[in-house]
C-alpha positions as MATLAB code, in Angstrom:
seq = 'XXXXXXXXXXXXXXXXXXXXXXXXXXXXXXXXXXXXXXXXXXXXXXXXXXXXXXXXXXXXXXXXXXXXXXXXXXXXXXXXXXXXXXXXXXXXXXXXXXXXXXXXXXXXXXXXXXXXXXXXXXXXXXXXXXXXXXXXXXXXXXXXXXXXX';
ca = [
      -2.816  156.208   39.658;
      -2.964  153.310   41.789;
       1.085  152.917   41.454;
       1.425  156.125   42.430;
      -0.608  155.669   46.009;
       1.162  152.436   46.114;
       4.613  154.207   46.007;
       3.412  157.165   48.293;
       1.902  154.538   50.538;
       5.300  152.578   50.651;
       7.425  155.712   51.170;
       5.470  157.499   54.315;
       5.566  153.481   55.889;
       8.634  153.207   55.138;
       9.511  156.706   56.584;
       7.999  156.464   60.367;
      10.706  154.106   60.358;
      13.306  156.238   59.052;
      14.416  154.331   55.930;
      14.131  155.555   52.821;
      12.449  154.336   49.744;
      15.468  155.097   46.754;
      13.760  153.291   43.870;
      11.001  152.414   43.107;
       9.851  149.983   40.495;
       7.130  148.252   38.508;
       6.652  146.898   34.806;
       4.772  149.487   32.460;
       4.353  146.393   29.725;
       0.808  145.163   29.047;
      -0.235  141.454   29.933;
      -2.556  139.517   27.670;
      -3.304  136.136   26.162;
      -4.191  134.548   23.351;
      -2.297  135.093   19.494;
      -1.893  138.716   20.129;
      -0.788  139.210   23.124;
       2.704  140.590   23.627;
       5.713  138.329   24.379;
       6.608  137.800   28.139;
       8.965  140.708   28.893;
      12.434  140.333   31.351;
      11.084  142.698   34.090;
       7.683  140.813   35.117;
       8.441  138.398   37.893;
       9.096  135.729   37.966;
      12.122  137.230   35.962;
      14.619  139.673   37.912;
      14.554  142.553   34.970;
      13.383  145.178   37.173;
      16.028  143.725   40.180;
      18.645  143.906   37.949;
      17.802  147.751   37.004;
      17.671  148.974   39.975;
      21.042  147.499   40.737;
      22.553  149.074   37.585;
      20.964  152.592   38.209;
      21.366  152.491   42.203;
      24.605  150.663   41.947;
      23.498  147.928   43.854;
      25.195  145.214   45.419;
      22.713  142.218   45.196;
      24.372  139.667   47.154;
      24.476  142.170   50.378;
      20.444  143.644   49.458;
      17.068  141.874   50.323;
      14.370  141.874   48.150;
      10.837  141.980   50.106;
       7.730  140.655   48.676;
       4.544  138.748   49.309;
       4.306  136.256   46.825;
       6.774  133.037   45.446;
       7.153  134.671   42.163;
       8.987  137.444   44.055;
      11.193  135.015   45.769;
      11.695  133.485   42.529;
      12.900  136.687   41.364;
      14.732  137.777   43.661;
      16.940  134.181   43.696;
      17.313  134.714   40.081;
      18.609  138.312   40.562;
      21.252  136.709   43.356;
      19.571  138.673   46.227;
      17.998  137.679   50.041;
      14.758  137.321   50.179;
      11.871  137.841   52.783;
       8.332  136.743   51.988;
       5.928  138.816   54.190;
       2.866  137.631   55.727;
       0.402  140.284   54.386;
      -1.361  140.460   51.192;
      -0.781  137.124   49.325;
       1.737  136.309   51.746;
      -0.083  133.713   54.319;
      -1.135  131.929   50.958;
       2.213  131.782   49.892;
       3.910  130.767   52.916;
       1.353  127.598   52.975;
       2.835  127.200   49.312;
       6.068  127.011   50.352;
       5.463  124.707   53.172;
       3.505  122.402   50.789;
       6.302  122.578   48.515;
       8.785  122.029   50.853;
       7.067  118.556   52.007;
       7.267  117.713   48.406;
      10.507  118.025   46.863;
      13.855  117.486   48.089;
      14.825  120.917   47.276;
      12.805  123.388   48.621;
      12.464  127.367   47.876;
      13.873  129.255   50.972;
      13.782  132.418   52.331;
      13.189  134.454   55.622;
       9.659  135.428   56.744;
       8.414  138.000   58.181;
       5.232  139.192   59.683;
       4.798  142.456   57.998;
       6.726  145.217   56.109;
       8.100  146.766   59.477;
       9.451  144.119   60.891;
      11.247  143.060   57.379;
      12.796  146.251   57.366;
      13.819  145.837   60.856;
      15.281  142.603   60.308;
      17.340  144.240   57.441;
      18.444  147.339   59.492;
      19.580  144.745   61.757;
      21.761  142.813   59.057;
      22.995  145.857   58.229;
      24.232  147.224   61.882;
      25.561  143.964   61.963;
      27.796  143.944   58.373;
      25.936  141.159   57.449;
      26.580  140.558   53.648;
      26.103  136.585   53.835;
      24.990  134.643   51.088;
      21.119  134.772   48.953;
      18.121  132.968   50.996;
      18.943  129.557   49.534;
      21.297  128.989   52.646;
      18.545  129.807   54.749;
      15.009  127.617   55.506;
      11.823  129.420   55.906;
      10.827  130.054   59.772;
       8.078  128.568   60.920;
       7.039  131.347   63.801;
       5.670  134.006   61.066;
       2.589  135.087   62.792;
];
């Protein structure tokens, strides 16, 4: 029930700013611990299963699509899959971008990836990339900005 809202939720957003919603995806495998619990499965992130379905059954191109999420394990997935990312400042996404900048102080090779304030302005930004043919490489080429507000 709540996946459904979620999706509903996601669509009309999406919609007042006339893109569509074609897929949409989550993993229907229980989580546990201990002995019993099931084996980690390919389509809960950090791992790009679900990424890599919807590219099979929308025919995707994953070098030219952007994956949008709040949180480093999406990021994480979405460089695994091959695919742009943009880390949103809503939800967990504040707490991730601090994260990232932490991270980024402390290695040599930091995650990267575009941020954005919110879900509108991500998929403005990617409207944008896309009125402008832009098919460039995954985030990795690209550091995270600092003026997310």
């Amino acid at each position: 029930e709540a996946l459904t809202y979620t999706e509903i939720h996601l669509r009309l957003r999406l919609a007042t700013m006339d893109v569509p919603l074609t897929g949409f995806y989550y993993c229907p495998h229980r989580t546990g611990e201990g002995q019993d619990a099931p084996a980690p499965c390919v389509c809960r992130k950090p791992k790009p299963g679900l990424i890599l379905a919807a590219a099979r059954e929308l025919d995707l191109d994953l070098a030219a699509s952007t994956f949008v999420g709040d949180a480093l394990r999406d990021g994480d997935a979405a460089h695994a899959a091959g695919t742009r990312f943009i880390l949103v400042c809503t939800g967990q996404g504040m707490r991730s971008l601090e994260l990232l900048k932490h991270a980024a102080e402390e290695s040599d090779r930091p995650q990267r990836c575009y941020v954005e304030r919110d879900l509108p302005h991500a998929a403005k930004q990617i409207l944008k990339w896309d009125r402008l043919g832009y098919t460039g490489p995954p985030e990795r080429d690209h550091p995270a900005s600092d003026d997310a507000e």
